[in-house]
XYZ file of C-alpha atoms in Angstrom:
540
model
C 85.028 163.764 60.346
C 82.400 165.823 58.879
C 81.822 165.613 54.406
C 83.195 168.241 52.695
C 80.994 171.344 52.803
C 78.300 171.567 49.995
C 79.612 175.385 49.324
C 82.772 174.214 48.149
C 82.159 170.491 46.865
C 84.116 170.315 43.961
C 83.923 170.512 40.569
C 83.998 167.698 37.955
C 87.424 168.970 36.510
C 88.354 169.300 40.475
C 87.454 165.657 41.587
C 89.280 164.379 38.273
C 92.303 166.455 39.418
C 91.896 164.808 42.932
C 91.231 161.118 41.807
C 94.618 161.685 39.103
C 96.527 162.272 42.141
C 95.404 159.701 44.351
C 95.500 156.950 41.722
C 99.071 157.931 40.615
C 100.273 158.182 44.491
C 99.358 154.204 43.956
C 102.449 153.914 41.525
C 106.050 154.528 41.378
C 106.101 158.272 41.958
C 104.813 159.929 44.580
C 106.107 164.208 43.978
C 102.681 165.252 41.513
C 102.016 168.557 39.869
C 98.641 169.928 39.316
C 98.452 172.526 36.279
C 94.922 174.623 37.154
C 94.673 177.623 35.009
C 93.799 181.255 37.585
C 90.570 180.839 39.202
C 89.840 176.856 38.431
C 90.055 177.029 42.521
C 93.481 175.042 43.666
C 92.836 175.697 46.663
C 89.598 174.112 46.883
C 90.750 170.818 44.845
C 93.699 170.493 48.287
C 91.153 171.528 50.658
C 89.151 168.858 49.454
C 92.008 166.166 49.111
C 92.969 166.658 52.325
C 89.569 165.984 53.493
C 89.525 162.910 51.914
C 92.932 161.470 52.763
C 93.184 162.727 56.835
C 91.080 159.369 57.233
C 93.549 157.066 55.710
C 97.023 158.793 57.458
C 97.032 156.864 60.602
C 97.013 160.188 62.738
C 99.385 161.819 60.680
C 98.667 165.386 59.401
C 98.602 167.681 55.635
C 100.757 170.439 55.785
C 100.631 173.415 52.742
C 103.343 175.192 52.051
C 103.093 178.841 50.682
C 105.236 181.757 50.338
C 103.085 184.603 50.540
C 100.816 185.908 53.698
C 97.885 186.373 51.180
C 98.048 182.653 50.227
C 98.419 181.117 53.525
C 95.180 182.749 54.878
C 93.584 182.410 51.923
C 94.514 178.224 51.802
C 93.883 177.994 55.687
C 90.321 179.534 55.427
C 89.773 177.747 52.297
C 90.218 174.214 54.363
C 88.333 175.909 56.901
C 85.025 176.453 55.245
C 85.212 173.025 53.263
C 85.720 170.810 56.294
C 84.619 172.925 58.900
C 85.961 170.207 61.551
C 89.206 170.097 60.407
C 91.789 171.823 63.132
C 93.667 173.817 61.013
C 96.824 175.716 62.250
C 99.231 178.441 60.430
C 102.953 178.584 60.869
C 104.393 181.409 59.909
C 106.902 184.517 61.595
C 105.150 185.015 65.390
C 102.576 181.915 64.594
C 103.225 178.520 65.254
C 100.129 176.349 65.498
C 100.784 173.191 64.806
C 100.066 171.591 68.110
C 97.033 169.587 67.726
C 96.374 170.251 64.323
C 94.532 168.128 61.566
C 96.385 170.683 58.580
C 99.261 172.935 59.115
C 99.756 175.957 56.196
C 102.855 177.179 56.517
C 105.324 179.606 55.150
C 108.689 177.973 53.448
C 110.808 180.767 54.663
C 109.420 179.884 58.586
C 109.873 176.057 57.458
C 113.134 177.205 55.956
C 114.730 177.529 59.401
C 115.726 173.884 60.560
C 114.495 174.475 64.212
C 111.209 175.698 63.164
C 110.625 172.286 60.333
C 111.685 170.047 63.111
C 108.800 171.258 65.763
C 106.587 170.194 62.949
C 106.052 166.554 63.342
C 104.074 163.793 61.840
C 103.564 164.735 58.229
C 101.543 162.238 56.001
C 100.990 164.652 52.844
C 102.517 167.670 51.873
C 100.784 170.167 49.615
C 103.108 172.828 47.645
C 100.700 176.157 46.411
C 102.413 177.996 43.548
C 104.575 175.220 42.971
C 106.623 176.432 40.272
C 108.560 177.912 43.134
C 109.940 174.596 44.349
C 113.296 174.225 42.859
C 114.763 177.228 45.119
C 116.657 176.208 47.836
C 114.478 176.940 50.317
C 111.452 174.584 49.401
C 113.999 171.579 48.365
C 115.425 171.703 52.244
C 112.126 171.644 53.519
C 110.642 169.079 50.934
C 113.807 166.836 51.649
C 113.341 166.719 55.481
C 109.258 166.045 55.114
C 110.003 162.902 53.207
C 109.639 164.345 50.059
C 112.458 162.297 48.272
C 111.389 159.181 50.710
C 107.958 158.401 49.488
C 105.666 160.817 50.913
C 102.886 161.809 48.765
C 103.333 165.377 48.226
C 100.998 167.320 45.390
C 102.420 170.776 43.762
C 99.839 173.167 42.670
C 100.227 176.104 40.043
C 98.688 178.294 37.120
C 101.791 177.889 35.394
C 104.428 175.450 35.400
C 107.249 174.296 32.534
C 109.216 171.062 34.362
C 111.747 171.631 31.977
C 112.408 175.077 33.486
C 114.736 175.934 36.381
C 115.636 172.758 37.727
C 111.283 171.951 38.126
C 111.886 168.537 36.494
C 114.063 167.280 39.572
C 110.779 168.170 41.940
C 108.061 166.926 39.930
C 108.371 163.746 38.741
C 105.103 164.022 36.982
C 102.345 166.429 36.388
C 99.358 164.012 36.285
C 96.236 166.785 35.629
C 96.411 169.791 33.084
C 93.101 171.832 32.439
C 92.995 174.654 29.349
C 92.026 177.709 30.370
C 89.484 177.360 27.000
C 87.918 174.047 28.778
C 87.158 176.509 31.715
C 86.255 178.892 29.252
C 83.201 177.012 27.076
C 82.469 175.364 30.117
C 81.600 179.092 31.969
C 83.320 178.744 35.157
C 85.796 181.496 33.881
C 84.931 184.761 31.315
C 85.988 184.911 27.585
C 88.953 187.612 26.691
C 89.697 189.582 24.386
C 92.953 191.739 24.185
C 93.644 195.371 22.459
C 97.498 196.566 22.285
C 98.402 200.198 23.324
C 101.099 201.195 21.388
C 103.674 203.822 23.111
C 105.551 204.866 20.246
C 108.715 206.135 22.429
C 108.886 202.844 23.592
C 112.053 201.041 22.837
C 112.109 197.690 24.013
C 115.328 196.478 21.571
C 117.477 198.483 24.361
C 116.346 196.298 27.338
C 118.444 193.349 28.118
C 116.891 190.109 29.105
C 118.138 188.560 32.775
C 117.098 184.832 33.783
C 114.906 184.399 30.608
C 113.052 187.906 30.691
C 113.502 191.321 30.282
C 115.145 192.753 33.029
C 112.880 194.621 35.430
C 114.968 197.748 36.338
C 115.663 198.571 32.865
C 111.914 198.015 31.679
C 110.265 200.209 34.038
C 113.189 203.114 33.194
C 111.915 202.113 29.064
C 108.582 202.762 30.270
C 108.774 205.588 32.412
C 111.343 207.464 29.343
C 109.000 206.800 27.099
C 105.965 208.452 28.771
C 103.767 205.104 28.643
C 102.125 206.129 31.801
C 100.210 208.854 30.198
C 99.381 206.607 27.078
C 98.131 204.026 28.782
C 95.783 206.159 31.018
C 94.211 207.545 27.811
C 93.879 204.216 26.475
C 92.148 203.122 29.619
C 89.746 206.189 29.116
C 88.626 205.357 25.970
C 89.088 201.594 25.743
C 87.797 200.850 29.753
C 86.370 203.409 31.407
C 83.573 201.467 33.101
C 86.085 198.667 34.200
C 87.623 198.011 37.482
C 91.230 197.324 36.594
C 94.751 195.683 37.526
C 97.847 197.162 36.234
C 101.243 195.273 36.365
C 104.443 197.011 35.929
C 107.734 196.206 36.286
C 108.981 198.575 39.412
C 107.479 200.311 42.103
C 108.416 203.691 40.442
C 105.942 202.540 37.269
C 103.447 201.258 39.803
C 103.190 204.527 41.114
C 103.514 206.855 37.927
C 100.635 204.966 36.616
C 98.396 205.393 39.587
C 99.201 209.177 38.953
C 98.687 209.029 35.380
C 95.447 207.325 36.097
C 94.126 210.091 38.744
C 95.621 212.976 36.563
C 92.851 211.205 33.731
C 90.300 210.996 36.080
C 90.695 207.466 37.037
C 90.769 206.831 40.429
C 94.212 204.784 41.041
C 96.213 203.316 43.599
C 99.610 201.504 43.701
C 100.652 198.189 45.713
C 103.899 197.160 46.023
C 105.999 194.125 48.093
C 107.746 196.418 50.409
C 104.757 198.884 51.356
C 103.318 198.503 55.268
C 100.810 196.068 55.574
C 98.422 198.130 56.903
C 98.349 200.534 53.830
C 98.002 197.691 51.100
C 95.088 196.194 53.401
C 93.335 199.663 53.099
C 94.390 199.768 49.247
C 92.925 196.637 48.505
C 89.834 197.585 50.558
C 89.488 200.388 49.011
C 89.799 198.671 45.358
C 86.983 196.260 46.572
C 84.621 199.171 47.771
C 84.894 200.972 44.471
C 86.275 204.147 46.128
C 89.439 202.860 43.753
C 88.814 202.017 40.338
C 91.950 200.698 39.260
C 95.053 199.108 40.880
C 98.512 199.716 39.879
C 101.227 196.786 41.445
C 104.747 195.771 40.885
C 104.085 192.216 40.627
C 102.366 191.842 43.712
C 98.683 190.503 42.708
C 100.558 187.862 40.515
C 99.587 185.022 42.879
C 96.397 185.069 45.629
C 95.017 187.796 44.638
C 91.091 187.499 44.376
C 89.016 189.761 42.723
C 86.245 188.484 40.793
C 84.991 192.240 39.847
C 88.183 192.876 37.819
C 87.309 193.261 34.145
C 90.127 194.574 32.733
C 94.406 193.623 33.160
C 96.738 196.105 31.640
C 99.988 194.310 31.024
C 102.459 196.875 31.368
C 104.674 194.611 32.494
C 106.080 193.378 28.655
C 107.294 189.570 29.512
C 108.865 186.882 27.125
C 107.263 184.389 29.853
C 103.982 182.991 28.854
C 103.868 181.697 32.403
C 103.772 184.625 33.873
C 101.687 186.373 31.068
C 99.152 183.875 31.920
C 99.153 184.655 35.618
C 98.450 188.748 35.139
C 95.985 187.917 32.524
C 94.344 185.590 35.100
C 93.345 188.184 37.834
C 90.524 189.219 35.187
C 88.954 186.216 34.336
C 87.176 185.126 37.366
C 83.134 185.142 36.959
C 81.146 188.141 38.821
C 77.282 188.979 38.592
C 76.915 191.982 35.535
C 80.788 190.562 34.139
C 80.389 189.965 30.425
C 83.953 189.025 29.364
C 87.424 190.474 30.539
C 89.523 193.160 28.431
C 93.376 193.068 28.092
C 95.491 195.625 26.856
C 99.083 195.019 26.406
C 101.296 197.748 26.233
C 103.612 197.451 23.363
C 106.899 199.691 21.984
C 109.441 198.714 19.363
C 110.450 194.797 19.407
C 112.019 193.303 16.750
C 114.461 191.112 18.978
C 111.937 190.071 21.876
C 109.338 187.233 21.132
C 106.736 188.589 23.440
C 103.931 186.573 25.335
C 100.316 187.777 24.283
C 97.109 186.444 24.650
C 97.368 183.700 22.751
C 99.900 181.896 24.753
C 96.909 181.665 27.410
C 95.846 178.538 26.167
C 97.782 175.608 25.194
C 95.867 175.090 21.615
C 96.639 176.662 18.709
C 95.703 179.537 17.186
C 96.247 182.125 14.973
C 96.307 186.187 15.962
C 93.351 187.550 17.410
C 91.120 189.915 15.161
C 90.184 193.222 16.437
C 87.131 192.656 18.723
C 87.437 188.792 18.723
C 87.503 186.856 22.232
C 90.243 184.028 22.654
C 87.386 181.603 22.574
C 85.922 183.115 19.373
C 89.844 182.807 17.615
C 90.641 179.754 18.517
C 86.856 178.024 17.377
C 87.895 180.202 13.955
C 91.301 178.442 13.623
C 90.023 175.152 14.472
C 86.838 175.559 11.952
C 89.486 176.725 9.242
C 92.107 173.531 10.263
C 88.833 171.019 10.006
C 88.302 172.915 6.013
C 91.661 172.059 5.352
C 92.089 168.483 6.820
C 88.739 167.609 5.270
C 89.975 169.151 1.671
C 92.737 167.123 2.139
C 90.566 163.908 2.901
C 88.905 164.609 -0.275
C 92.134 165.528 -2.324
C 92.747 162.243 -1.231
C 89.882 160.441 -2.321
C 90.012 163.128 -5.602
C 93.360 161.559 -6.572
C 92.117 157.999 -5.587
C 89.650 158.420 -8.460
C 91.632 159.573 -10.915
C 94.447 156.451 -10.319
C 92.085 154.186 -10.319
C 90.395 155.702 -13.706
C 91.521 153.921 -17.179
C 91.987 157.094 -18.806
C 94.532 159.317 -18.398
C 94.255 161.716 -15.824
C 97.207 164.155 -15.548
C 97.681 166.962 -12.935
C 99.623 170.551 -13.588
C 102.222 172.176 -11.148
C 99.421 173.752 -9.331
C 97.124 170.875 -9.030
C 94.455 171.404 -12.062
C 93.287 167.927 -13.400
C 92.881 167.479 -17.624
C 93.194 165.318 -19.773
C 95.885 166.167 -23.104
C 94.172 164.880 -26.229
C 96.298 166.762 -28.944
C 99.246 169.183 -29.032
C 96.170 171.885 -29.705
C 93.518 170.528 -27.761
C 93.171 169.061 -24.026
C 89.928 169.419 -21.458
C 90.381 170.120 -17.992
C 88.320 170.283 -14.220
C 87.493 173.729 -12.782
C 86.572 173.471 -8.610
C 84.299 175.875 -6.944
C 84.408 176.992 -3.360
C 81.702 174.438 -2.749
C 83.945 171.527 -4.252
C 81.989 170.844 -6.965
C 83.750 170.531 -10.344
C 82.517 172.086 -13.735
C 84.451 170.888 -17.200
C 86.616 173.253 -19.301
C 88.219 172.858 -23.135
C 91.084 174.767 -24.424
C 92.159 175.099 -27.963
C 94.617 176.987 -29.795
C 91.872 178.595 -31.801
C 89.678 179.922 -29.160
C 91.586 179.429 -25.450
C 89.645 178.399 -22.626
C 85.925 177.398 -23.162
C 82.835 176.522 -21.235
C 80.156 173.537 -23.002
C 76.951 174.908 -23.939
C 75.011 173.824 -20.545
C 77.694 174.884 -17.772
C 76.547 172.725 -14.734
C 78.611 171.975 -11.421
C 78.547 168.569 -10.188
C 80.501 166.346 -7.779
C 83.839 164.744 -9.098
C 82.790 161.638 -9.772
C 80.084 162.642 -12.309
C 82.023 165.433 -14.029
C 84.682 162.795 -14.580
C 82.709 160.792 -16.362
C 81.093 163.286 -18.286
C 84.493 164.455 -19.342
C 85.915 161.161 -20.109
C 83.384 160.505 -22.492
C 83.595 163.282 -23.916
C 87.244 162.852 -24.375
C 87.514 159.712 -25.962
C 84.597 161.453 -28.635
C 87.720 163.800 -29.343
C 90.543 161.996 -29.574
C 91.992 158.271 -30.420
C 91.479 155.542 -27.609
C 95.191 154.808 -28.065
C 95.915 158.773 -26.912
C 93.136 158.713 -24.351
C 93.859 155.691 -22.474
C 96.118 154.851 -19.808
C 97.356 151.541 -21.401
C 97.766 151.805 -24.722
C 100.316 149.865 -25.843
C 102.547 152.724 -27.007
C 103.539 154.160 -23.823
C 105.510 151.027 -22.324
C 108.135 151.384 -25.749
C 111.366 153.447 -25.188
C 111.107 157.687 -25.305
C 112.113 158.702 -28.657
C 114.975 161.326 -29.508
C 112.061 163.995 -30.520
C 110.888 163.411 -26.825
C 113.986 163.571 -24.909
C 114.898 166.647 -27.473
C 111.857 168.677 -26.124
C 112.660 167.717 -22.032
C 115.933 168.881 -22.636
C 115.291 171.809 -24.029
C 112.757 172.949 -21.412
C 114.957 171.386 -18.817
C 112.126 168.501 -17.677
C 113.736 166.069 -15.826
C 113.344 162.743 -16.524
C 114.108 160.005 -14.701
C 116.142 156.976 -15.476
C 113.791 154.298 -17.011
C 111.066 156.736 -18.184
C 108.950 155.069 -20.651
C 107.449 156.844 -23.732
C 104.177 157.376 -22.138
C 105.970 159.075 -18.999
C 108.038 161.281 -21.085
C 104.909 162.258 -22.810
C 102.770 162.673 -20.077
C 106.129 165.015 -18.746
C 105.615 167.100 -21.702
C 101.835 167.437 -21.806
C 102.337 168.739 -17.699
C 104.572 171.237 -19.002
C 102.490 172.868 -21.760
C 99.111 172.732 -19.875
C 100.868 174.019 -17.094
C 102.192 176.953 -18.915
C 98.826 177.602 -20.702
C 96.993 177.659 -17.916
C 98.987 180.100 -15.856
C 98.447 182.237 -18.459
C 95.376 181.831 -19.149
C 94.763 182.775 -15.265
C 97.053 185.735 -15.391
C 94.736 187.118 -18.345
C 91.760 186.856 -16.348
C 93.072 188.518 -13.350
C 94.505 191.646 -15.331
C-alpha cells in the first residue's frame, strides 16, 4: 500500500485528531466523535485514517457513511487522491460497488434497507460524515448491524455536534478531539470574520413559533417574505458586498427564490438551489456560481453540509436560527482560504426579537467574548476580551497583594464601601490613597476646614512606598495610640456613645465587637460618606 499522498498529508491539528482516535480505540470505548470546525478538512483526517489502519484490519474494509450525494463523491474522491491505491467503491441508489473494495462510501438511506447492509460484508471501521445525524433511526439500524454496539471502532465526524442533544449521547460515547474555529483562525488555515446585521424593520420574529428547538421554517420564510426582507437585504448586499461572491440561506424555497430575484432586480446576479430541484439544474447552478457568471447563491438549506467554495466571501444568514450549530455551519461556507480572500463578511438579517435568543457570530467559537464592534473581526473581539479579562485578573492579583500589605501593616489601614484605603486620625481629619490608571498611588488629606487636599510635591509612586510615606506622615498627626493597630484600647468593650452612633446610622455590629471594631465601623461610615461626596462635587 502506497503512503498517503504528499497533496493531502495532513495537518498537525489533523494527525492529532487521528492519533486521539486511535489511542482511545485502545480503551474501553470504541463509538468516537471528531468536532472539526467547516473547512479544517474531515474528510482528509478519515481519508488519511483509513490509510493508516487498512494495514492492521486483517482484510477487512472502512466503510463511510453519508447522507448526501455531494458528500459521498466528495469523501470517495477525497480517499482517492490521498491513497491513490486504495480501491474505493460507492454504494448508493443504482451503485453498488463494494465487491473488491479497500473503502466503501455509502449512503445510510441505501444502507438503510436490510438487503442492501447485508451484501456489504467484512467491515473493520466505520466512518460516520456529518455525524450529528446519527441518532435517527436510520443510521442506529445500520450502525447496530456493522458492529457498532459490539466493539467496532467506528469514528463520527462533524462541524457541529452537542451529545447532549437529540439522543447524540447514546451514539457517541466520547468526543476525543475538538478544534476552535479561532485556533484555525490565528493559525491561517481559515479567514478572520467579521459580521454586520441588516435590520428589516417589518420583520416580526416574536410571531414565529419555535418547532424541535428552532424557529419553525414555514412560518419564518412567510415572516420574511411579509416583511419585504428580500429587497432589504439586496440593498444591503449592494452597499455592504458588492465585490463579494455570496451564499444566502433562507428558510424555504419560496425565500430562496425571492432573494435570487431581489438580487437580479439590484443588479446582482443570483441564483437559487434548493433539495427538490433536478440535478441537472443545481449542477449547472453551482457551475455557474463557480465561473462567476453568478455572483451570489440563494439555497434553502442545501449548501449547509459539502458544499465547497473557497471563493465565497460573504454568508447572508437569512435563515434567523436559535441553533449555534447550525449558525456555525452557514457561517462556515465563507471561511475557507482563496488567493486575493482577505477575510469573510456576514450579515445577519435581523427583525423584532425580544423572546428568541438568537445565534450570532459569536457563538462561532467556543471562547468567550463579548459583542463584536462595528468593523471588528471575531479574532480581533475575542483577543480584546481576553486582553481586558488578563487587566482584570491581574488587578485582582494585585488587589490581592494591595490588601496583603495593608494586613500585614501595624497601622491601621481601613477601607470605605467602595474600596478607597485611609487612615482616620481624628473625627476632623483622616489621609487617604488615590490610584491612577497606571496603578500607582498618590496620598490625599481631608479636613473639615479645607476638604480634600493634595501635599505640596504631588508625586505617584507604587503602593508600597506611598504607604510608607503616608504612615509616617500619619503618626506626625495624630497619637500612636489612635494610629496603631494594637493599641491597647481597642481590645476593651464598645462604649454606650459607640453603640449609640451604630444604631443610629443603622451599622451593624456584630456580636463580640470590640471597641476598636466598633470604631473602626464608625470611621468606614463617615469617610465613606465624605468621600462620595466629595466625588459627586467633582463630577458636577
Amino acid at each position: 500500500m502506497s503512503e498517503p499522498s504528499e497533496t493531502f498529508a495532513p495537518r498537525p491539528y489533523q494527525r492529532t485528531a487521528i492519533q486521539a482516535l486511535t489511542t482511545a480505540w485502545q480503551g474501553a470505548h470504541n463509538r468516537l466523535a471528531v468536532v472539526l470546525p467547516t473547512g479544517a478538512g474531515k474528510t482528509v483526517v478519515f481519508a488519511n485514517l483509513i490509510a493508516g489502519m487498512l494495514g492492521s484490519l486483517n482484510g477487512r474494509r472502512a466503510l463511510v457513511i453519508a447522507h448526501r450525494e455531494e458528500l459521498l463523491t466528495q469523501a470517495a474522491d477525497k480517499i482517492k487522491a490521498v491513497c491513490p491505491e486504495l480501491r474505493v467503491g460507492i454504494v448508493k441508489a443504482e451503485r453498488d460497488e463494494h465487491q473488491d473494495m479497500d473503502v466503501i462510501v455509502a449512503s445510510v438511506q441505501t444502507l438503510a434497507v436490510e438487503r442492501r447492509r447485508e451484501a456489504v460484508q467484512d467491515i473493520g471501521v466505520v466512518i460516520v460524515d456529518e455525524c450529528h445525524h446519527a441518532a435517527a433511526p436510520s443510521y442506529l439500524a445500520v450502525l447496530k448491524h456493522f458492529g457498532a454496539w459490539h466493539g467496532v471502532p467506528v469514528a463520527g465526524f462533524t462541524a457541529t455536534m452537542t451529545r447532549t442533544d437529540g439522543g447524540l449521547a447514546e451514539v457517541w460515547q466520547e468526543v476525543v478531539y475538538t478544534l476552535d474555529i479561532l485556533d484555525m483562525i490565528a493559525d491561517n488555515y481559515l479567514c478572520d470574520v467579521r459580521g454586520k446585521s441588516v435590520t428589516v424593520a417589518g420583520l416580526d420574529l416574536d410571531s414565529v413559533k419555535t418547532s424541535a428547538g428552532d424557529l419553525q421554517d414555514g412560518q419564518l420564510g412567510q415572516a420574511l417574505d411579509d416583511s419585504g426582507a428580500a429587497e432589504v437585504v439586496a440593498d444591503a448586499y449592494r452597499q455592504l458586498a458588492a465585490a463579494r461572491p455570496g451564499v444566502v440561506f433562507t428558510p424555504t424555497v419560496a425565500t430562496a427564490q425571492s432573494m435570487a430575484h431581489a438580487f437580479t432586480d439590484a443588479g446582482i446576479t443570483a441564483a437559487a438551489v434548493w433539495g427538490d430541484m433536478p440535478r441537472e439544474d443545481r449542477a449547472a447552478t453551482l457551475a455557474r456560481y463557480k465561473s462567476g457568471a453568478v455572483q451570489v447563491l440563494t439555497n434553502c438549506m442545501v449548501l449547509t453540509e459539502g458544499f465547497d467554495a473557497p471563493w465565497t466571501s460573504c454568508v447572508v444568514v437569512a435563515r434567523p436560527t436559535k441553533s449555534p450549530g447550525l449558525y456555525c455551519q452557514m457561517v462556515g461556507r465563507g471561511l475557507r482560504l482563496s488567493p486575493g480572500k482577505t477575510d469573510a463578511l456576514v450579515l445577519d438579517v435581523v427583525g423584532a426579537a425580544t423572546r428568541h435568543k438568537l445565534a450570532s457570530i459569536v457563538d462561532l467559537t467556543g471562547r468567550e467574548t463579548a459583542a463584536l464592534d462595528e468593523d471588528q473581526t471575531l479574532r480581533e473581539a475575542v483577543e480584546a476580551f481576553e486582553a481586558e479579562e488578563r487587566r482584570k485578573q491581574n488587578l485582582a492579583r494585585l488587589e490581592f497583594e494591595d490588601i496583603n500589605l495593608f494586613q500585614q501593616s501595624g497601622v491601621r489601614w481601613l477601607r470605605t464601601d467602595t474600596g478607597t484605603w485611609f487612615i482616620p486620625l481624628r473625627d476632623d481629619l483622616f489621609v487617604f490613597l488615590a490610584r491612577d490608571e497606571a496603578g500607582m498611588y498618590r496620598v490625599r488629606r481631608w479636613t473639615a476646614y479645607e476638604g480634600v487636599r493634595a501635599p505640596n510635591q504631588d508625586f505617584a509612586r507604587p503602593l508600597a512606598d506611598t504607604m510608607g510615606w503616608t504612615e509616617h506622615h500619619a503618626k506626625r498627626l495624630a497619637p500612636a495610640a489612635f494610629v496603631t493597630r494594637g493599641a491597647r484600647w481597642r481590645s476593651g468593650a464598645p462604649s454606650n456613645k459607640q453603640l449609640a452612633f451604630c444604631r443610629r446610622f443603622r451599622i451593624h455590629v456584630p456580636a463580640g465587637s470590640t471597641a476598636g471594631d466598633v470604631s473602626d465601623l464608625q470611621a468606614i461610615h463617615r469617610v465613606s460618606k465624605i468621600l462620595r461626596a466629595a466625588q459627586a462635587a467633582v463630577a458636577a
